[in-house]
Amino acid sequence: MRGKTILKKTVSTIITLLVVSFLVFLSFSVIPGDPAVSQLGTNATPERVEALREEMGLNRPFFLRFGEWLLSFAGGDMGISYSYKIPVKEMILDKLPITFTMTVMAFILVVIISVPVGIYAAKHQGGRTDRAVITINQVFMAVPPFFAGILITVLFGVVLKLFTPGGYVSYTKNFWGFVGYLFFPALAIALPKAAMTVKLLRSSLLEQAELDYTRTAYSRGNTTRDVLYRHVLQNAMIPVITFLGMALADIFTGSIIIEQVFNIPGLGRILLTSISNRDYPVVMAIIVCLAFAVIVINLLVDVIYRFADPRIRNED
Amino acid sequence: MEEKEIILKVQDLNIEFHDHLIPETVVYDFNLTLKAGEIVGLVGESGSGKSMSALAVAGLLRRHDMKKTGQILFDGVDLLNCDRKVLRKFQGKEIGMVFQEPMTSLNPVKKIGWQVEESLRIHTQLNKEERYRRVIEALENVELQDPERIVRQYPHELSGGMRQRVMIAAAMICKPRLLIADEPTTALDVTIQAQIVKLLKRLNREEGTAVLFISHDLSLVKRLCSRILVMKSGYVVESGETQQIFYHPGDAYTKKLIEAIPAYEKR
């Protein structure tokens, strides 16, 4: 990418983050619920609540508060959690590795499951395996990740005893135990996405195999295998890359729910508790981080996309 | 004309489709003999079976839902009934093929150089430098300007005429004995058509490659080919020397085709 493109992307990233944080901030001032009340409990007298609100600066005008938050956030200060009384930055840095590892594992699972299965199904189109794949796909696509998570817990945790349900292992204590525990939630997130990727890759391969250039490839003496891997696959991957990019963003944000099912103390967990506690320094920071991650993923997809499809490269 | 070696002999080729309830024959008893260095035209309207016959010779018809009988002897090897491994030894090496649609016949995500040298990569032991040299040579031979730049470009960066030249260069890179050109000029505009025909004629003269030229354009075929086969709904209705067919057509359909050529082109 050229300098101009980089500048354009940076500006649009900043604008997106501004809009996202503003909307979250706004929704927090609109929805019912009061951080002061949630700290003091519902039995607190109105005077005490009012005093705390004053102390927390909640009574000042909306734009002033947003501006202040924005300035300190831009300066790297994410504030202090209302309910935990520790810096938000510390909390996020502590939890991010968990969610990040799970996202990466789930994504890797999606790729290593769907690419070989998609290729195999397309190669044996109409065969018994292909039909089985289509049916299984249909099922996996219909199952939401949290339900897949429950099924996996029952099957691998309760019946096969491959892991202890709810027995999360901290990455600081035992890294491989941690990875081993995260494998199952990652699988729960990965299965529906893998099913969709298989379906997309299979149809994309079959579509590409009908195109004229494959006939040209055969006319030069290529084997079926070489036509597939040297000609068709790269073309067929173009739509798949776009989809995988969206899936990656989706996996990252979707991990919030699966963390509940598997009792994982990741970003999703503190996001949910912070929302119900109206602990918005934490919520704001997490949401801006999520938004930033999604933008970065999209940028990466853009770069990879250009690499795969030369027709896009000359456009800017 | 001196006696030349026969390189291709198609005998009683029948092609029958089985992809519908009722089998449908698209080529009946197709016979063709092609000598080394000869240019033969295969003429007919769309659906006459000319492309099917050509694809069969190139070994590019699908294997399933289709029944093919007869023989396609290339150098004495029956390409229709041989093992695929044997067939692949001929494809790209002895038989080059150029298709109708230059816009879609090249792989959109691969560089021109990679695509042109593909047959060399498959059929020869040449190293990278030698292949590169051959690619540049081949691109120069099809009269493309600045071949060093073109090898690094992608198909979408070239015009239709240039792509068709690239296709011809790729088909000719192993110096095949037979070039099958399936309506190579139909998708191009008239001036480019004339250039491509001239190019094919020159390559035929200089390299001694026999050409099977498939077209619906009789005037084009007349300029290029020494012999012509006329096909209609799966049958070869007439075949013979170009001059003879043009001045003494035996079949009513051939007469109609000749009448369809605009008068100023008939000289």
XYZ file of C-alpha atoms in Angstrom:
583
model
C 0.000 0.000 0.000
C 1.156 3.494 -0.764
C 1.525 6.351 1.716
C -1.738 7.931 0.701
C -3.656 4.722 1.327
C -2.053 4.305 4.745
C -3.008 7.859 5.689
C -6.568 7.298 4.457
C -6.894 4.087 6.456
C -5.494 5.698 9.614
C -7.920 8.605 9.420
C -10.891 6.307 8.851
C -9.771 4.111 11.771
C -9.657 7.106 14.110
C -13.062 8.327 12.961
C -14.587 4.864 13.439
C -13.179 4.584 16.956
C -14.465 8.082 17.809
C -17.953 7.240 16.575
C -18.008 3.894 18.393
C -16.855 5.348 21.698
C -19.270 8.250 21.428
C -22.215 5.930 20.802
C -21.297 3.718 23.752
C -20.848 6.723 25.993
C -24.178 8.096 24.832
C -26.060 4.859 25.375
C -24.690 4.697 28.901
C -26.123 8.086 29.737
C -29.476 7.168 28.236
C -30.101 3.703 29.670
C -31.460 3.438 33.198
C -29.037 2.496 35.963
C -26.567 4.513 37.965
C -22.960 3.600 38.725
C -23.280 5.288 42.115
C -26.306 3.180 43.013
C -24.669 -0.013 41.873
C -21.684 0.757 44.091
C -23.636 1.711 47.181
C -26.395 -0.848 46.832
C -30.103 -0.204 46.519
C -30.480 0.528 50.234
C -28.331 3.656 50.116
C -30.000 6.947 50.970
C -30.551 9.413 48.129
C -28.193 11.873 49.844
C -25.291 9.440 49.825
C -25.943 8.510 46.185
C -26.035 12.179 45.235
C -22.798 12.834 47.140
C -21.048 9.953 45.353
C -22.391 11.085 41.969
C -20.940 14.504 42.646
C -17.649 12.960 43.694
C -17.483 10.739 40.588
C -18.230 13.719 38.390
C -21.406 12.175 37.025
C -23.410 15.349 37.417
C -21.354 17.354 35.002
C -22.550 17.931 31.411
C -22.400 14.938 28.995
C -20.018 16.455 26.474
C -17.623 17.587 29.170
C -17.445 14.066 30.566
C -17.026 12.520 27.102
C -14.310 15.037 26.244
C -12.456 14.306 29.456
C -12.695 10.579 28.931
C -11.521 10.952 25.357
C -8.514 13.102 26.277
C -7.266 10.789 28.983
C -7.947 7.689 26.840
C -6.008 9.203 23.963
C -3.198 9.869 26.430
C -3.137 6.174 27.323
C -5.035 6.499 30.602
C -8.098 4.255 30.554
C -9.261 5.333 34.004
C -9.997 3.324 37.094
C -12.692 0.700 37.414
C -15.589 1.839 39.603
C -16.255 -1.571 41.044
C -12.775 -3.121 41.230
C -10.899 0.102 42.050
C -7.937 -0.930 39.924
C -6.704 0.661 36.695
C -8.718 -0.490 33.673
C -5.555 -0.910 31.663
C -4.270 -3.491 34.129
C -7.552 -5.407 33.961
C -7.555 -5.481 30.193
C -3.896 -6.447 29.881
C -4.607 -9.238 32.340
C -7.651 -10.603 30.473
C -6.747 -9.866 26.856
C -4.299 -12.802 26.487
C -7.094 -15.220 27.400
C -9.586 -13.964 24.842
C -6.863 -13.416 22.275
C -5.517 -16.971 22.616
C -9.000 -18.411 22.337
C -9.746 -16.320 19.233
C -6.520 -17.359 17.541
C -7.106 -21.024 18.401
C -10.660 -20.902 17.100
C -9.519 -19.238 13.911
C -6.773 -21.782 13.344
C -9.316 -24.547 13.911
C -11.661 -22.988 11.347
C -8.894 -22.917 8.743
C -7.438 -26.358 9.378
C -10.865 -27.967 9.436
C -12.509 -26.171 6.543
C -9.778 -25.991 3.922
C -9.071 -29.741 3.652
C -12.729 -30.694 4.064
C -13.841 -28.116 1.472
C -11.244 -29.301 -1.019
C -12.090 -32.945 -0.411
C -15.829 -32.374 -0.806
C -15.349 -30.421 -4.020
C -12.983 -33.041 -5.425
C -15.479 -35.810 -4.777
C -18.531 -33.807 -5.727
C -21.724 -35.845 -5.540
C -19.962 -38.698 -3.794
C -20.954 -40.233 -0.499
C -18.491 -38.177 1.565
C -19.543 -34.991 -0.187
C -23.183 -35.617 0.643
C -22.292 -36.451 4.230
C -20.279 -33.228 4.486
C -23.189 -31.189 3.160
C -25.553 -32.689 5.725
C -23.171 -32.306 8.664
C -22.472 -28.752 7.535
C -26.147 -27.940 7.583
C -26.357 -29.118 11.199
C -23.272 -27.247 12.382
C -24.358 -24.070 10.691
C -27.681 -24.193 12.466
C -26.170 -24.737 15.925
C -25.249 -21.501 17.715
C -21.795 -21.507 19.371
C -23.143 -21.418 22.937
C -25.227 -24.522 22.295
C -22.303 -26.227 20.597
C -20.378 -25.263 23.746
C -22.898 -27.018 25.956
C -22.845 -30.123 23.763
C -19.056 -30.154 23.768
C -19.006 -29.782 27.551
C -21.339 -32.742 27.890
C -19.548 -34.912 25.343
C -15.870 -34.153 26.013
C -16.137 -32.959 29.587
C -18.774 -35.107 31.243
C -18.847 -38.275 29.122
C -15.289 -38.580 27.817
C -13.702 -36.640 30.702
C -11.121 -35.009 28.447
C -11.344 -31.790 30.445
C -12.931 -30.584 33.658
C -15.941 -28.412 32.893
C -15.484 -25.093 34.623
C -11.951 -25.986 35.664
C -10.246 -23.079 33.971
C -6.437 -23.163 34.173
C -4.641 -19.829 34.370
C -2.017 -19.161 31.719
C 0.390 -17.827 34.333
C 0.367 -21.143 36.180
C 0.266 -23.773 33.451
C 0.365 -22.526 29.864
C -0.280 -25.860 28.166
C -3.054 -26.688 30.602
C -4.516 -23.306 29.696
C -4.290 -24.034 25.967
C -5.769 -27.476 26.567
C -8.743 -26.022 28.400
C -9.317 -23.346 25.761
C -9.312 -25.934 22.975
C -12.904 -26.923 23.716
C -14.470 -23.452 23.785
C -12.417 -22.613 20.694
C -13.879 -25.682 19.012
C -17.394 -24.588 19.954
C -16.848 -21.216 18.301
C -15.024 -22.729 15.344
C -17.506 -25.408 14.283
C -20.303 -23.209 12.888
C -17.776 -20.934 11.187
C -15.873 -23.909 9.790
C -19.108 -25.321 8.402
C -19.853 -22.061 6.616
C -16.309 -21.876 5.280
C -16.512 -25.445 3.964
C -19.734 -24.632 2.148
C -18.296 -21.461 0.656
C -14.973 -23.012 -0.348
C -16.630 -26.058 -1.854
C -18.978 -24.036 -4.040
C -16.243 -21.569 -4.918
C -13.954 -24.388 -6.039
C -16.692 -26.006 -8.104
C -17.531 -22.682 -9.701
C -13.893 -21.986 -10.571
C -13.407 -25.501 -11.947
C -16.003 -24.743 -14.624
C -14.193 -21.667 -15.893
C -12.277 -21.494 -19.161
C -8.832 -21.163 -17.632
C -9.025 -24.632 -16.083
C -9.595 -26.052 -19.567
C -6.514 -24.127 -20.692
C -4.596 -25.636 -17.788
C -5.648 -29.145 -18.801
C -4.700 -28.433 -22.407
C -1.097 -27.907 -21.270
C -0.899 -31.375 -19.772
C -1.621 -30.565 -16.119
C -2.881 -33.342 -13.887
C -6.199 -32.854 -12.104
C -4.224 -32.324 -8.910
C -2.062 -29.600 -10.409
C -5.058 -27.871 -11.947
C -6.647 -27.828 -8.507
C -3.667 -26.666 -6.461
C -1.866 -24.486 -8.975
C -4.789 -22.867 -10.737
C -8.161 -23.239 -9.109
C -7.381 -22.970 -5.402
C -5.985 -19.441 -5.378
C -8.958 -18.164 -7.364
C -11.398 -20.029 -5.164
C -9.801 -18.643 -1.997
C -10.555 -15.014 -2.889
C -14.153 -14.988 -1.594
C -13.119 -17.315 1.246
C -10.514 -14.827 2.488
C -13.148 -12.117 2.744
C -15.380 -14.470 4.662
C -12.582 -15.600 6.979
C -11.842 -11.973 7.799
C -15.427 -11.402 8.849
C -15.384 -14.706 10.723
C -12.262 -13.709 12.641
C -13.833 -10.449 13.797
C -16.957 -12.373 14.657
C -15.040 -14.992 16.647
C -13.270 -12.294 18.651
C -16.435 -10.453 19.590
C -18.421 -13.680 19.861
C -16.061 -15.104 22.460
C -17.961 -13.040 25.047
C -20.792 -15.557 25.115
C -18.706 -18.700 24.960
C -16.620 -17.456 27.898
C -19.790 -17.619 29.987
C -20.522 -21.199 28.944
C -17.013 -22.413 29.778
C -16.482 -20.210 32.792
C -13.467 -18.426 31.352
C -12.435 -15.156 33.028
C -11.670 -13.361 29.757
C -12.592 -9.974 28.348
C -16.155 -11.079 27.728
C -16.675 -11.917 31.346
C -15.525 -8.544 32.677
C -17.430 -6.801 29.907
C -20.690 -8.393 31.021
C -20.170 -7.756 34.746
C -19.078 -4.206 34.015
C -22.161 -3.527 31.951
C -24.458 -4.683 34.751
C -22.426 -2.679 37.302
C -22.525 0.384 35.057
C -18.747 0.397 35.335
C -18.253 2.363 32.205
C -14.543 3.109 32.209
C -14.143 -0.645 31.794
C -16.937 -1.028 29.236
C -15.678 1.883 27.165
C -12.135 0.557 27.139
C -13.156 -2.972 26.183
C -15.491 -1.865 23.438
C -12.942 0.474 21.943
C -10.412 -2.372 22.070
C -12.862 -4.738 20.335
C -13.645 -2.143 17.684
C -9.958 -1.536 17.160
C -9.307 -5.263 16.821
C -12.070 -5.580 14.221
C -10.619 -2.689 12.238
C -7.120 -4.152 12.368
C -8.456 -7.523 11.206
C -10.217 -5.855 8.296
C -7.019 -4.080 7.342
C -5.136 -7.378 7.409
C -7.788 -8.983 5.207
C -7.400 -6.091 2.787
C -3.679 -6.703 2.553
C -4.050 -10.477 2.106
C -6.818 -9.933 -0.420
C -4.552 -7.763 -2.520
C -1.943 -10.465 -2.355
C -4.387 -13.117 -3.587
C -6.110 -11.110 -6.282
C -3.900 -9.012 -8.557
C -6.969 -7.365 -10.071
C -7.534 -5.450 -6.836
C -3.909 -4.336 -6.553
C -3.986 -1.735 -9.301
C -7.100 -0.043 -8.120
C -5.566 2.432 -5.705
C 2.781 -30.543 -52.725
C 5.318 -33.113 -51.607
C 4.214 -36.107 -49.547
C 4.248 -35.328 -45.867
C 3.893 -37.500 -42.847
C 0.406 -37.929 -41.467
C 0.350 -36.779 -37.842
C -3.322 -36.941 -36.979
C -5.908 -39.398 -38.114
C -9.406 -39.261 -36.683
C -11.519 -42.249 -37.588
C -15.260 -42.585 -37.149
C -15.431 -40.337 -34.133
C -18.860 -40.276 -32.522
C -19.689 -38.175 -29.492
C -22.847 -38.777 -27.566
C -24.050 -36.826 -24.526
C -25.699 -38.628 -21.685
C -26.434 -35.726 -19.398
C -30.150 -35.731 -20.222
C -32.725 -38.466 -20.236
C -32.438 -38.976 -23.961
C -28.874 -39.459 -25.236
C -27.934 -36.877 -27.802
C -25.322 -37.406 -30.478
C -23.420 -34.235 -31.308
C -20.779 -35.624 -33.668
C -21.448 -38.417 -36.222
C -18.696 -40.421 -37.936
C -16.148 -37.647 -37.965
C -13.083 -38.423 -40.094
C -10.038 -36.236 -40.494
C -6.480 -36.703 -41.663
C -3.931 -34.027 -40.968
C -0.426 -33.952 -42.401
C 2.554 -32.259 -40.815
C 2.640 -28.542 -41.499
C -0.844 -28.411 -42.973
C -3.572 -25.889 -42.110
C -7.034 -27.378 -42.153
C -10.199 -25.430 -41.521
C -13.219 -26.786 -39.718
C -16.246 -24.689 -40.568
C -19.809 -24.703 -39.368
C -22.423 -22.805 -37.446
C -22.721 -22.856 -33.657
C -23.762 -26.270 -32.452
C -22.531 -28.035 -35.562
C -20.116 -30.123 -33.500
C -16.909 -28.510 -34.714
C -15.719 -27.426 -31.274
C -16.676 -30.797 -29.803
C -14.557 -32.582 -32.394
C -11.652 -30.238 -31.715
C -11.913 -30.671 -27.952
C -11.986 -34.427 -28.431
C -8.753 -34.270 -30.413
C -7.169 -32.164 -27.666
C -8.395 -34.680 -25.081
C -10.404 -32.043 -23.265
C -13.844 -33.604 -23.194
C -15.126 -34.687 -19.831
C -14.986 -38.358 -19.118
C -18.355 -38.895 -17.526
C -21.865 -38.416 -18.953
C -20.485 -38.625 -22.449
C -19.823 -41.540 -24.779
C -17.098 -41.354 -27.362
C -16.352 -44.009 -29.943
C -13.869 -44.208 -32.795
C -10.185 -43.470 -32.849
C -8.031 -40.369 -32.640
C -4.594 -41.448 -33.765
C -1.810 -39.013 -33.096
C 1.548 -40.451 -34.062
C -0.097 -43.836 -33.962
C -1.279 -43.429 -30.363
C -5.027 -43.522 -29.859
C -5.681 -40.422 -27.753
C -9.348 -41.253 -27.341
C -8.857 -44.596 -25.678
C -5.435 -44.304 -24.074
C -4.568 -43.837 -20.448
C -4.810 -40.265 -19.168
C -1.135 -40.358 -18.291
C -0.292 -41.035 -21.927
C -2.705 -38.360 -23.101
C -1.076 -35.768 -20.828
C 2.298 -36.441 -22.470
C 0.775 -35.079 -25.684
C -1.226 -32.208 -24.239
C 0.788 -29.020 -24.333
C 3.812 -30.774 -25.809
C 2.638 -32.167 -29.136
C -0.784 -30.525 -29.212
C -1.215 -26.881 -28.311
C -4.616 -25.298 -27.987
C -5.931 -21.767 -28.309
C -9.487 -20.975 -27.287
C -12.173 -18.564 -28.319
C -12.284 -16.340 -25.259
C -8.937 -14.691 -24.568
C -10.525 -12.769 -21.722
C -11.286 -15.864 -19.651
C -8.891 -18.486 -20.966
C -5.992 -17.183 -18.903
C -5.837 -17.621 -15.134
C -6.603 -14.153 -13.691
C -4.375 -14.469 -10.624
C -1.179 -15.748 -12.252
C 1.498 -13.761 -14.027
C 1.726 -14.054 -17.804
C 5.266 -15.442 -17.639
C 4.184 -18.232 -15.288
C 1.333 -19.193 -17.590
C 3.322 -19.083 -20.800
C 6.090 -21.284 -19.440
C 3.712 -23.810 -17.899
C 4.010 -26.420 -20.642
C 7.801 -26.200 -20.413
C 7.616 -26.737 -16.682
C 5.444 -29.791 -17.156
C 7.138 -31.392 -20.139
C 10.801 -30.420 -19.982
C 13.668 -30.365 -17.502
C 14.726 -26.818 -18.402
C 15.806 -24.640 -15.493
C 14.343 -21.278 -14.589
C 16.725 -19.167 -16.677
C 16.310 -21.328 -19.752
C 12.540 -21.261 -19.398
C 12.581 -17.483 -19.004
C 14.625 -17.161 -22.161
C 12.168 -19.375 -24.036
C 9.206 -17.358 -22.743
C 10.743 -14.086 -23.924
C 11.465 -15.722 -27.277
C 7.924 -17.027 -27.559
C 6.401 -13.648 -26.716
C 8.641 -11.965 -29.288
C 7.638 -14.604 -31.785
C 3.956 -13.675 -31.421
C 4.949 -10.049 -32.048
C 4.353 -8.665 -28.583
C 6.227 -5.502 -27.704
C 8.293 -5.350 -24.530
C 8.090 -9.030 -23.489
C 10.224 -8.429 -20.365
C 7.436 -6.285 -19.003
C 4.611 -8.566 -20.139
C 5.951 -11.611 -18.280
C 5.499 -9.689 -15.037
C 1.966 -8.535 -15.868
C -1.399 -10.141 -15.159
C -4.033 -10.988 -17.783
C -6.341 -8.114 -16.827
C -3.590 -5.651 -17.707
C -3.565 -6.746 -21.362
C -5.997 -6.157 -24.215
C -7.947 -8.984 -25.850
C -5.626 -9.146 -28.845
C -2.552 -9.219 -26.616
C -4.042 -11.979 -24.497
C -4.765 -14.059 -27.554
C -1.129 -13.617 -28.600
C -0.123 -14.715 -25.112
C -2.365 -17.780 -25.472
C -0.726 -18.601 -28.793
C 2.749 -18.121 -27.297
C 1.832 -20.457 -24.427
C 0.398 -23.056 -26.808
C 3.474 -22.873 -29.055
C 6.175 -22.846 -26.382
C 6.950 -26.565 -26.614
C 6.936 -26.305 -30.410
C 3.998 -28.695 -30.792
C 3.328 -30.433 -34.073
C -0.349 -29.548 -33.951
C -1.995 -26.316 -32.918
C -5.749 -26.413 -32.442
C -7.266 -22.972 -32.686
C -10.909 -22.990 -31.636
C -12.435 -19.790 -32.987
C -9.357 -17.847 -31.906
C -10.478 -14.615 -33.527
C -14.214 -14.597 -32.906
C -14.003 -12.479 -29.755
C -11.625 -9.966 -31.323
C -12.309 -6.978 -33.518
C -11.664 -7.168 -37.240
C -8.216 -5.560 -37.479
C -6.914 -7.753 -34.657
C -8.522 -10.794 -36.347
C -6.485 -10.164 -39.479
C -3.288 -9.808 -37.445
C -3.892 -13.069 -35.587
C -4.606 -14.942 -38.823
C -1.405 -13.551 -40.311
C 0.482 -14.576 -37.191
C -0.872 -18.135 -37.311
C 0.082 -18.353 -40.962
C 3.616 -17.171 -40.223
C 4.048 -19.550 -37.286
C 2.827 -22.396 -39.476
C 5.363 -21.497 -42.164
C 8.317 -20.911 -39.853
C 7.779 -23.594 -37.218
C 6.104 -26.163 -39.435
C 3.264 -26.581 -36.952
C 0.099 -28.054 -38.391
C -2.995 -26.011 -37.556
C -6.555 -27.146 -37.101
C -8.464 -23.913 -37.426
C -12.037 -23.899 -36.239
C -14.253 -21.048 -37.314
C -17.700 -20.099 -38.478
C -16.182 -17.443 -40.699
C -15.668 -18.939 -44.143
C -13.820 -15.967 -45.551
C -11.263 -16.176 -42.761
C -10.813 -19.897 -43.346
C -10.343 -19.309 -47.053
C -7.438 -16.967 -46.412
C -5.704 -19.383 -44.076
C -6.434 -22.999 -44.883
C -5.454 -25.328 -47.672
C -8.233 -27.787 -46.890
C -11.677 -27.334 -45.397
C -14.217 -29.524 -43.643
C -17.750 -28.213 -43.459
C -19.881 -29.445 -40.576
C -23.596 -29.216 -39.988
C -25.545 -30.656 -37.054
C -22.868 -33.192 -36.234
C -22.099 -34.375 -39.739
C -19.219 -33.450 -42.015
C -21.212 -32.445 -45.101
C -18.287 -31.597 -47.315
C -14.517 -31.709 -47.294
C -11.761 -30.975 -49.758
C -9.264 -28.443 -51.056
C -10.193 -24.853 -50.293
C -10.210 -23.763 -53.942
C -12.380 -26.652 -54.985
C -14.908 -26.087 -52.233
C -15.103 -22.395 -52.980
C -15.562 -22.668 -56.694
C -17.374 -25.968 -56.980
C -19.273 -26.530 -53.740
C -21.049 -29.840 -53.811
C -23.327 -29.460 -50.860
C -26.300 -27.111 -50.692
C -25.313 -25.997 -47.189
C -21.782 -25.095 -48.305
C -23.266 -23.063 -51.145
C -25.378 -21.161 -48.671
C -22.364 -20.498 -46.469
C -20.391 -19.157 -49.418
C -23.279 -16.990 -50.491
C -23.367 -15.529 -47.018
C -19.902 -14.000 -47.431
C -20.134 -10.328 -48.403
C -19.369 -9.881 -52.120
C -16.264 -7.729 -51.761
C -14.510 -10.443 -49.771
C -15.009 -13.152 -52.372
C -12.125 -12.250 -54.655
